[in-house]
Tab-separated table of C-alpha atoms and ligand atoms in Angstrom:
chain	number	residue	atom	x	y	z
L	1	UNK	CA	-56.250	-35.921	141.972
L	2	UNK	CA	-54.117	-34.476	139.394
L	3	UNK	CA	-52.870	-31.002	139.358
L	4	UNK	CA	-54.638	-29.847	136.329
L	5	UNK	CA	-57.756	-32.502	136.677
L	6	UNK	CA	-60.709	-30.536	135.324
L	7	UNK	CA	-59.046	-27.785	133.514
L	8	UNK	CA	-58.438	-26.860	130.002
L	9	UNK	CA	-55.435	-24.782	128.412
L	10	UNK	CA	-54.689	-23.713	125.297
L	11	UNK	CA	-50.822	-23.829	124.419
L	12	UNK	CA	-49.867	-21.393	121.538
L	13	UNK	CA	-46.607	-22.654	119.645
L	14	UNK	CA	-47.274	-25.964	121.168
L	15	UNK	CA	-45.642	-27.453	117.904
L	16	UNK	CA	-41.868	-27.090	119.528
L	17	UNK	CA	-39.884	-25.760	122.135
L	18	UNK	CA	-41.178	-24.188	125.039
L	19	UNK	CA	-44.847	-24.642	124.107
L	20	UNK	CA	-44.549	-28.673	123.632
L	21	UNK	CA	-42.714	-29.038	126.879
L	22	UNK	CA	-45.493	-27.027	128.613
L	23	UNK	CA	-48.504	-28.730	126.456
L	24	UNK	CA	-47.003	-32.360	127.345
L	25	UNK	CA	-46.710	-31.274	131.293
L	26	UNK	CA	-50.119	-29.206	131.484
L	27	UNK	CA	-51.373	-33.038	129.801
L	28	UNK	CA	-49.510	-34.983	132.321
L	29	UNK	CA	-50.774	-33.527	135.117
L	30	UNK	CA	-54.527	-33.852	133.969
L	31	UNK	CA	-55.637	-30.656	131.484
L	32	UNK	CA	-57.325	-31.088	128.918
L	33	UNK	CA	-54.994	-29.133	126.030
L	34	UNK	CA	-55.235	-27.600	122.851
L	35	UNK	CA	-51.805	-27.819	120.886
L	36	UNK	CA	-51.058	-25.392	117.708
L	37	UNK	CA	-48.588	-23.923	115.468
L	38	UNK	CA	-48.531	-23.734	111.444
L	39	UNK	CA	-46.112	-27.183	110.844
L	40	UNK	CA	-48.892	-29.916	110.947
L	41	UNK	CA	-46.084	-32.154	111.485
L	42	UNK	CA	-44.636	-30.981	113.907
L	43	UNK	CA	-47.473	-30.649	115.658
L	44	UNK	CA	-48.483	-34.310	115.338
L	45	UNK	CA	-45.156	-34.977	116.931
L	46	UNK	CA	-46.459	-33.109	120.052
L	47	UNK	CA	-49.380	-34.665	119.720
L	48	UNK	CA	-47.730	-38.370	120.087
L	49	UNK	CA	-45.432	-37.298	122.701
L	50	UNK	CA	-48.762	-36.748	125.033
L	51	UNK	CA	-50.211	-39.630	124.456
L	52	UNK	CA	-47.221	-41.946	124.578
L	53	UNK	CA	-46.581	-40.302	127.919
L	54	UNK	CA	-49.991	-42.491	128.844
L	55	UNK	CA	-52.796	-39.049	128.186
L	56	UNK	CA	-56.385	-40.009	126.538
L	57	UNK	CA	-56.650	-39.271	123.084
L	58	UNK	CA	-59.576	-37.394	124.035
L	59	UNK	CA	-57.685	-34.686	125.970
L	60	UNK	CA	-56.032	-33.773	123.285
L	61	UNK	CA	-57.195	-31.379	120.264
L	62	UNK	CA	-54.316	-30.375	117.749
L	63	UNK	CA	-55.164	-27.365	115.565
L	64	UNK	CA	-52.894	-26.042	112.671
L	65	UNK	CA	-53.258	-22.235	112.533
L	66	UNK	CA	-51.267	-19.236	111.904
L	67	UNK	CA	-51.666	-16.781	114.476
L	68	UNK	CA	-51.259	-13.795	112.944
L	69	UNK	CA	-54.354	-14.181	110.974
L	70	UNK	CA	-58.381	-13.555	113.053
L	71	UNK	CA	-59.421	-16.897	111.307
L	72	UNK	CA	-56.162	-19.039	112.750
L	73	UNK	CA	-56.901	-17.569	116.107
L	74	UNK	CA	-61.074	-17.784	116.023
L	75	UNK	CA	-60.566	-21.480	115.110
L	76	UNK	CA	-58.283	-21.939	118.531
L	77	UNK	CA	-60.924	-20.294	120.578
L	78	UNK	CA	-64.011	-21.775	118.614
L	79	UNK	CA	-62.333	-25.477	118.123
L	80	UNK	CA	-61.437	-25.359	122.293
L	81	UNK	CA	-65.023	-24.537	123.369
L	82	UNK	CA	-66.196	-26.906	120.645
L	83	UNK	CA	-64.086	-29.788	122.156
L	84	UNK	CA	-63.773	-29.132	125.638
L	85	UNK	CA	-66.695	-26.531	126.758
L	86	UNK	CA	-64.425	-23.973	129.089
L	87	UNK	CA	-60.916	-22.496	128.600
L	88	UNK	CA	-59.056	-22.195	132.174
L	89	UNK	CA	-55.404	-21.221	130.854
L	90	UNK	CA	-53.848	-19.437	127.950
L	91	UNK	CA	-50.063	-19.772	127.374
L	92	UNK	CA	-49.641	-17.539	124.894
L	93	UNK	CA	-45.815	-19.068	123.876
L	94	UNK	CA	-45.863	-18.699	120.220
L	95	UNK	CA	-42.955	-16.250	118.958
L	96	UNK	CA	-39.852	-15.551	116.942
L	97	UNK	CA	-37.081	-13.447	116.463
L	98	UNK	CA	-37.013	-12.727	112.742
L	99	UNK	CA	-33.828	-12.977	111.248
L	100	UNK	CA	-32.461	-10.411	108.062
L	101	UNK	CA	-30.362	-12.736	105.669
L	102	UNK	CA	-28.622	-10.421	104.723
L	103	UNK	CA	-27.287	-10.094	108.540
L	104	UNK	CA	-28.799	-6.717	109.048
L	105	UNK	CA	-28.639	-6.260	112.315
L	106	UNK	CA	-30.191	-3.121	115.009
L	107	UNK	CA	-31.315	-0.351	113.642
L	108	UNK	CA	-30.453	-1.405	110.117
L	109	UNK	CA	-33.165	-4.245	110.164
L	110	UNK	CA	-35.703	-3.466	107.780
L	111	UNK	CA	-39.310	-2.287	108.804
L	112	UNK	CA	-40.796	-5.163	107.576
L	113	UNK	CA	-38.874	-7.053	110.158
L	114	UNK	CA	-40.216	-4.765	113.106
L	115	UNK	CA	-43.430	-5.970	111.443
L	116	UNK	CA	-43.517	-9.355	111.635
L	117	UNK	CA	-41.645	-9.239	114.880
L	118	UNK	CA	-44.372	-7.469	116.427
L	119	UNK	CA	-47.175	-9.249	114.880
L	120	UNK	CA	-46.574	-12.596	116.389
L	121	UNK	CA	-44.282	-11.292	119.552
L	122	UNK	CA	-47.315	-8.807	120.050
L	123	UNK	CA	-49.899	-8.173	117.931
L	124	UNK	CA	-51.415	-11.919	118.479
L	125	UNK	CA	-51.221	-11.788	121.900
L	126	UNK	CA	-53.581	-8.653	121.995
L	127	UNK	CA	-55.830	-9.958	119.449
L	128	UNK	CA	-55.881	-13.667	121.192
L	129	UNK	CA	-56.093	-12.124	124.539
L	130	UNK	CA	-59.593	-10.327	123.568
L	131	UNK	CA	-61.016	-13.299	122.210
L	132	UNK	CA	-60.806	-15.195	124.793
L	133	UNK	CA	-61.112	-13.472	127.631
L	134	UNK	CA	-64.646	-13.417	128.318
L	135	UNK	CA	-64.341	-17.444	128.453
L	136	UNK	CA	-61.792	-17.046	131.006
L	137	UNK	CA	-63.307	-14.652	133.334
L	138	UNK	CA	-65.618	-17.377	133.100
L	139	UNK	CA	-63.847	-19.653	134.500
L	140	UNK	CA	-61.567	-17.316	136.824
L	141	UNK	CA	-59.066	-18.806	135.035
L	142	UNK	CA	-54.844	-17.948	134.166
L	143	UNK	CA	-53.120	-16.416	131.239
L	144	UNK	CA	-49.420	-17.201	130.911
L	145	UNK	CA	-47.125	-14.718	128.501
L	146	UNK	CA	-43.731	-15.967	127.481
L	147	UNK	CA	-41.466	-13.201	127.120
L	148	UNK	CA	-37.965	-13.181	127.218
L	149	UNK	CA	-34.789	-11.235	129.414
L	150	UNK	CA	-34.379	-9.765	126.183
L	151	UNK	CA	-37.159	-7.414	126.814
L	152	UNK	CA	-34.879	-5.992	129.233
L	153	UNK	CA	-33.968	-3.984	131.638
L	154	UNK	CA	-30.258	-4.494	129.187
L	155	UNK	CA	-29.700	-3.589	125.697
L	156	UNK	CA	-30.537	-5.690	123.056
L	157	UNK	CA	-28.438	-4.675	120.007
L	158	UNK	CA	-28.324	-7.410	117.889
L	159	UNK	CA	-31.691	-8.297	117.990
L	160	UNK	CA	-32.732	-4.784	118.433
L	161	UNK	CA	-36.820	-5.399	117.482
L	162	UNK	CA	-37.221	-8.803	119.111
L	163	UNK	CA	-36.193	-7.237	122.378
L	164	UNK	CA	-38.582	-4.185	121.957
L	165	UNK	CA	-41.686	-6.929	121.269
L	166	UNK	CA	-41.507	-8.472	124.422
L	167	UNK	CA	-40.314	-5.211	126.938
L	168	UNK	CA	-43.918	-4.394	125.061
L	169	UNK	CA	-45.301	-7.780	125.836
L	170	UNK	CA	-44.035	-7.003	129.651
L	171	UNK	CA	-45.803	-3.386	129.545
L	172	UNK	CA	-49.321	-5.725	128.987
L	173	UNK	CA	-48.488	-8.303	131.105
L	174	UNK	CA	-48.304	-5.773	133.678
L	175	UNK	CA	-51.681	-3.677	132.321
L	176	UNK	CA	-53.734	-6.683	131.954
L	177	UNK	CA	-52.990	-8.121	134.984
L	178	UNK	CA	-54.631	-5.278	136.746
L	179	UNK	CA	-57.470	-4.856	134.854
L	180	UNK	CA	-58.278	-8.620	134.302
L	181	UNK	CA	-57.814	-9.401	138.221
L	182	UNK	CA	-61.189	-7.470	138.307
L	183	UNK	CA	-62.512	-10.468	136.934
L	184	UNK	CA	-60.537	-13.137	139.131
L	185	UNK	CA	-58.351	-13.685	135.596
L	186	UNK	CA	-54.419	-13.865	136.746
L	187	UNK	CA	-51.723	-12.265	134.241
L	188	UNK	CA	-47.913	-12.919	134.626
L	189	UNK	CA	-45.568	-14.210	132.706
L	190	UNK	CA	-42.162	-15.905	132.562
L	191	UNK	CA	-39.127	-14.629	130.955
L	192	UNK	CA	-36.354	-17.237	129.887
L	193	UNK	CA	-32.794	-16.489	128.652
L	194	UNK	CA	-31.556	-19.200	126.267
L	195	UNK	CA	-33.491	-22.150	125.963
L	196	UNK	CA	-32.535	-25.640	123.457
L	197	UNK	CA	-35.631	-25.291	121.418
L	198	UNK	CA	-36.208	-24.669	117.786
L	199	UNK	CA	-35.658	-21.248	117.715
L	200	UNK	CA	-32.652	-20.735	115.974
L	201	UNK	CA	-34.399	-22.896	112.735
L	202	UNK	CA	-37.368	-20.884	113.355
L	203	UNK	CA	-34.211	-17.811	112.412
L	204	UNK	CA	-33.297	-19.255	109.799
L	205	UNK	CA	-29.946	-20.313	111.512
L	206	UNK	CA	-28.053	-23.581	109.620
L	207	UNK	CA	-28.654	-26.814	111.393
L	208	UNK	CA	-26.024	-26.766	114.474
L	209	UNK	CA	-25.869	-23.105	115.216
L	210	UNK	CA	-27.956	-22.241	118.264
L	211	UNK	CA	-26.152	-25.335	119.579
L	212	UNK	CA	-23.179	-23.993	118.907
L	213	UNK	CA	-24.187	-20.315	120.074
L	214	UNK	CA	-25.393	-22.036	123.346
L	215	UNK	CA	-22.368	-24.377	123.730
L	216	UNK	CA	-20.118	-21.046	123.936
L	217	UNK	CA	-22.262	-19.765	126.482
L	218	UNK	CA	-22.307	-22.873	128.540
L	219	UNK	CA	-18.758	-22.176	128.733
L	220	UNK	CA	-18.236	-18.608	129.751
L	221	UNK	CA	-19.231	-18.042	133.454
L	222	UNK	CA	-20.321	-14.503	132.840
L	223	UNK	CA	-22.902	-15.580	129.908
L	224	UNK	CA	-24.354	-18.303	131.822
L	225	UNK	CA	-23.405	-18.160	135.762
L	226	UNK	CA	-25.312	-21.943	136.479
L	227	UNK	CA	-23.034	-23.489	133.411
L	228	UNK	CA	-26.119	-24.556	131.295
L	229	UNK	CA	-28.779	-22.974	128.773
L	230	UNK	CA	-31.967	-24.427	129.730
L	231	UNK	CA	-33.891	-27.377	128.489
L	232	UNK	CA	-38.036	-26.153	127.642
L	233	UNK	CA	-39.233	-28.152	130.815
L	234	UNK	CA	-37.223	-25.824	132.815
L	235	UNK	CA	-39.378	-23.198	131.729
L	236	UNK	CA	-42.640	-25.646	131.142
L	237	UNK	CA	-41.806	-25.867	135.357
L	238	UNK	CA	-42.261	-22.153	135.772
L	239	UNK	CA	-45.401	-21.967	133.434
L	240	UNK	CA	-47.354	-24.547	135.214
L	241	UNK	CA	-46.544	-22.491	138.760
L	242	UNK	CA	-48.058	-19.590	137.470
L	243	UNK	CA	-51.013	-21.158	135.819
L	244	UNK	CA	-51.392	-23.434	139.750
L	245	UNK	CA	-53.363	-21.353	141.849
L	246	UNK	CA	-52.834	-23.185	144.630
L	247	UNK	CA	-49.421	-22.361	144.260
L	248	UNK	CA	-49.265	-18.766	142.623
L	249	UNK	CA	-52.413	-17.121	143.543
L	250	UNK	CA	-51.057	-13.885	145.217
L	251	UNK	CA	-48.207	-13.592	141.840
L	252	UNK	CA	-50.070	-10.969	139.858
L	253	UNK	CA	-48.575	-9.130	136.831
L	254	UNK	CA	-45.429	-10.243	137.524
L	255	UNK	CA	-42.371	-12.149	135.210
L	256	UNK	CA	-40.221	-14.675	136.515
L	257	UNK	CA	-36.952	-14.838	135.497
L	258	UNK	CA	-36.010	-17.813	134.638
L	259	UNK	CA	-32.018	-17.811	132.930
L	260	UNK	CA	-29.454	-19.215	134.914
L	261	UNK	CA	-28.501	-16.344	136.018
L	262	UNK	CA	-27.369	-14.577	132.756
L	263	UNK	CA	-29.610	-11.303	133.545
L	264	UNK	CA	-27.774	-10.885	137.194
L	265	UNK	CA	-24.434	-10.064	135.659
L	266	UNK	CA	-23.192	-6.647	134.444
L	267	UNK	CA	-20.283	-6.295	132.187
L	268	UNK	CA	-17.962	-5.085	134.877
L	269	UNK	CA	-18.661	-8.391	136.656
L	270	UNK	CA	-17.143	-10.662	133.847
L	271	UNK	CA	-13.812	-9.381	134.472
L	272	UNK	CA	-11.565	-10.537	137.750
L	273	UNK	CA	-10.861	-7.307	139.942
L	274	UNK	CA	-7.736	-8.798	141.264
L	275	UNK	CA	-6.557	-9.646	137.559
L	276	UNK	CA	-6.580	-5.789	136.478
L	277	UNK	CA	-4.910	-4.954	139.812
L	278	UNK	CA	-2.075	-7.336	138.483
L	279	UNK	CA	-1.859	-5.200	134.867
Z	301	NDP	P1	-39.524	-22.611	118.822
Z	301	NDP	O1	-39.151	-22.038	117.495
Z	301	NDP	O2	-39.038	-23.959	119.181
Z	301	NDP	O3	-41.104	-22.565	119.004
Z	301	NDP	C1	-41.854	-21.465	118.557
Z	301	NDP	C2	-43.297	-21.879	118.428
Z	301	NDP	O4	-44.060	-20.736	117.994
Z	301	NDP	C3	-43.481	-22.976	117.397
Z	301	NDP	O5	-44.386	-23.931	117.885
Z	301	NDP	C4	-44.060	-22.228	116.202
Z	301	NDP	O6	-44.939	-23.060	115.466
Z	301	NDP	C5	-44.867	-21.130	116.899
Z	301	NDP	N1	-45.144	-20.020	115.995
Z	301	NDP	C6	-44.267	-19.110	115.501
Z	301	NDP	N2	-44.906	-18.280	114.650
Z	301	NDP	C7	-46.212	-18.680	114.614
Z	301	NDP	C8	-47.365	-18.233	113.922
Z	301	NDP	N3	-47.338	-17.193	113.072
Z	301	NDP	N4	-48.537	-18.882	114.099
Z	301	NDP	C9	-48.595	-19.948	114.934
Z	301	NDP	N5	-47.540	-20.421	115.632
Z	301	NDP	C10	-46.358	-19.788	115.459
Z	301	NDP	O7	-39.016	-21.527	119.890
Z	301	NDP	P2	-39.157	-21.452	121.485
Z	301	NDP	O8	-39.838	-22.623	122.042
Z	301	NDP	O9	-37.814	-21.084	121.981
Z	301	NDP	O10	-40.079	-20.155	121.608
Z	301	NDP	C11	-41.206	-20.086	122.470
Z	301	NDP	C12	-41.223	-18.720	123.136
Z	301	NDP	O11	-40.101	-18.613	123.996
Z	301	NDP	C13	-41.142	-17.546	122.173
Z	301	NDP	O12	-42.082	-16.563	122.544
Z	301	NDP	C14	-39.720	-17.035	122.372
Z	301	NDP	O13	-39.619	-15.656	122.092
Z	301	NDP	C15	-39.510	-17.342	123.837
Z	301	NDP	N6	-38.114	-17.392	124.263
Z	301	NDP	C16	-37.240	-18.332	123.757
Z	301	NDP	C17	-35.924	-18.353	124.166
Z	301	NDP	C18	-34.936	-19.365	123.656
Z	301	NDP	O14	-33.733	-19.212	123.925
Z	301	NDP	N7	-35.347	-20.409	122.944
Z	301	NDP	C19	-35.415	-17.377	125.140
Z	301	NDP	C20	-36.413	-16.456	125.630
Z	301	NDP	C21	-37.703	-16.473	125.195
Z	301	NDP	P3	-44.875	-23.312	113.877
Z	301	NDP	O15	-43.458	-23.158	113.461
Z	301	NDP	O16	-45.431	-24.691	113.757
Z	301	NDP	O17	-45.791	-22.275	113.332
């Protein structure tokens, strides 16, 4: 029997990145999913991916919604039960780092930013989470959060409010978890360091420049100590262990790192020891 045979999960920001990978895999390996994001075309492109991978048509439900409004996220719950009768795992993927164009950066960002940063890093989350959990204490069921090693424990200057969102995001994995086990409902999450997704578009970068961002990385030791930035199914992976009970069922709360490596490394540590000696 398949992995997921018999369950259902709903994928938020299933139109790209992260979320697609994870949608396509949770699909694979027998869920039923629910797919979303605002780009209706993008999200048809998920949509094909499943079932050219070999899924039912019927296993699949693709809803375009904004999630920072109650109607986007009562027609995700709603449509699911609708469609599938149960919900058994929430990914709630959807986020952004929102970019100033006038390169703002830190503390200089305006408030506005904070705002929107925190209503779909945060805010959504909150608001999805209490819709649907009564359906999955139902069901005993899994809620993955994607945060991100820029929540912390280092300093995030650059993108000062993006990293504040998801330390915050962290603070309820960790408070959820505890009161939601209560209910035989699992919280953790996973936090990723650079990923080849969509994200810098969703910034507002030019085409070419997260690759290029990431390309740098890939070659500088101390950014990236494995040599690569991942590819979403290298996170997808670590979502669909923590939404496996058979595999995760004593992970509570918790968020797996998942970044090469890049969160390991201090400052100190990108510099040879035996090379200053030499000076
Ligand atoms: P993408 O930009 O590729 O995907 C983001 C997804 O979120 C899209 O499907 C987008 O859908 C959706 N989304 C954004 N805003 C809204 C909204 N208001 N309503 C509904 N859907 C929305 O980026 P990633 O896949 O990289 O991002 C996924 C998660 O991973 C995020 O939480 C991000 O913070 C986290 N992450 C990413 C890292 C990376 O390096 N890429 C590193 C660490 C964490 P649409 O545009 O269709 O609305």
């Amino acid at each position: 029997m398949a992995r997921f045979s018999g369950k259902v999960a709903l994928v938020t920001g299933s139109s790209n990145g992260i979320g697609r990978a994870a949608a396509l895999l949770f699909a694979q390996q027998g869920a039923k999913v629910t797919i979303t994001g605002r780009n209706a075309e993008r999200l048809e492109e998920t949509r094909q991916a499943i079932l050219k991978s070999g899924v039912p048509a019927e296993n699949v439900l693709a809803i375009a919604a904004d999630l920072a409004t109650d109607q986007g996220q009562t027609d995700l719950i709603n449509g699911t039960l609708q469609k599938f009768g149960r919900l058994d795992i929430l990914v709630n993927n959807a986020g952004a780092a929102v970019n100033d164009p006038q390169g703002r950066m830190g503390i200089d960002q305006q408030i506005e930013d904070f705002d929107k940063t925190f209503q779909i890093n945060m805010r959504s989350v909150v608001t999805l989470v209490q819709k649907a959990k009564e359906h999955l204490i139902k069901t005993k069921g899994e809620i993955i959060n994607v945060s991100s090693i820029g929540g912390g424990p280092h300093a995030q200057p650059d993108m000062m409010y993006y990293g504040m969102s998801k330390a915050a995001l962290d603070q309820f994995t960790r408070s959820t978890a505890i009161t939601l086990i209560q209910h035989g409902v699992r919280v953790n999450s996973v936090s990723p360091g650079g990923v080849y997704t969509g994200f810098g578009e969703a910034m507002g970068f030019p085409p070419g420049a997260l690759e290029k961002i990431m390309k740098y990385f890939e070659s500088h030791k101390e950014c990236v100590p494995c040599g690569h930035m991942a590819q979403p199914i290298e996170i997808a992976q670590v979502i669909a262990f923590l939404a496996d009970r058979t595999m995760s069922s004593y992970i509570i709360g918790q968020s797996i790192i998942a970044d090469g490596g890049s969160s390991l490394l201090m400052g100190m540590q990108a510099h040879d020891m035996m090379e200053i000696l030499k000076q």
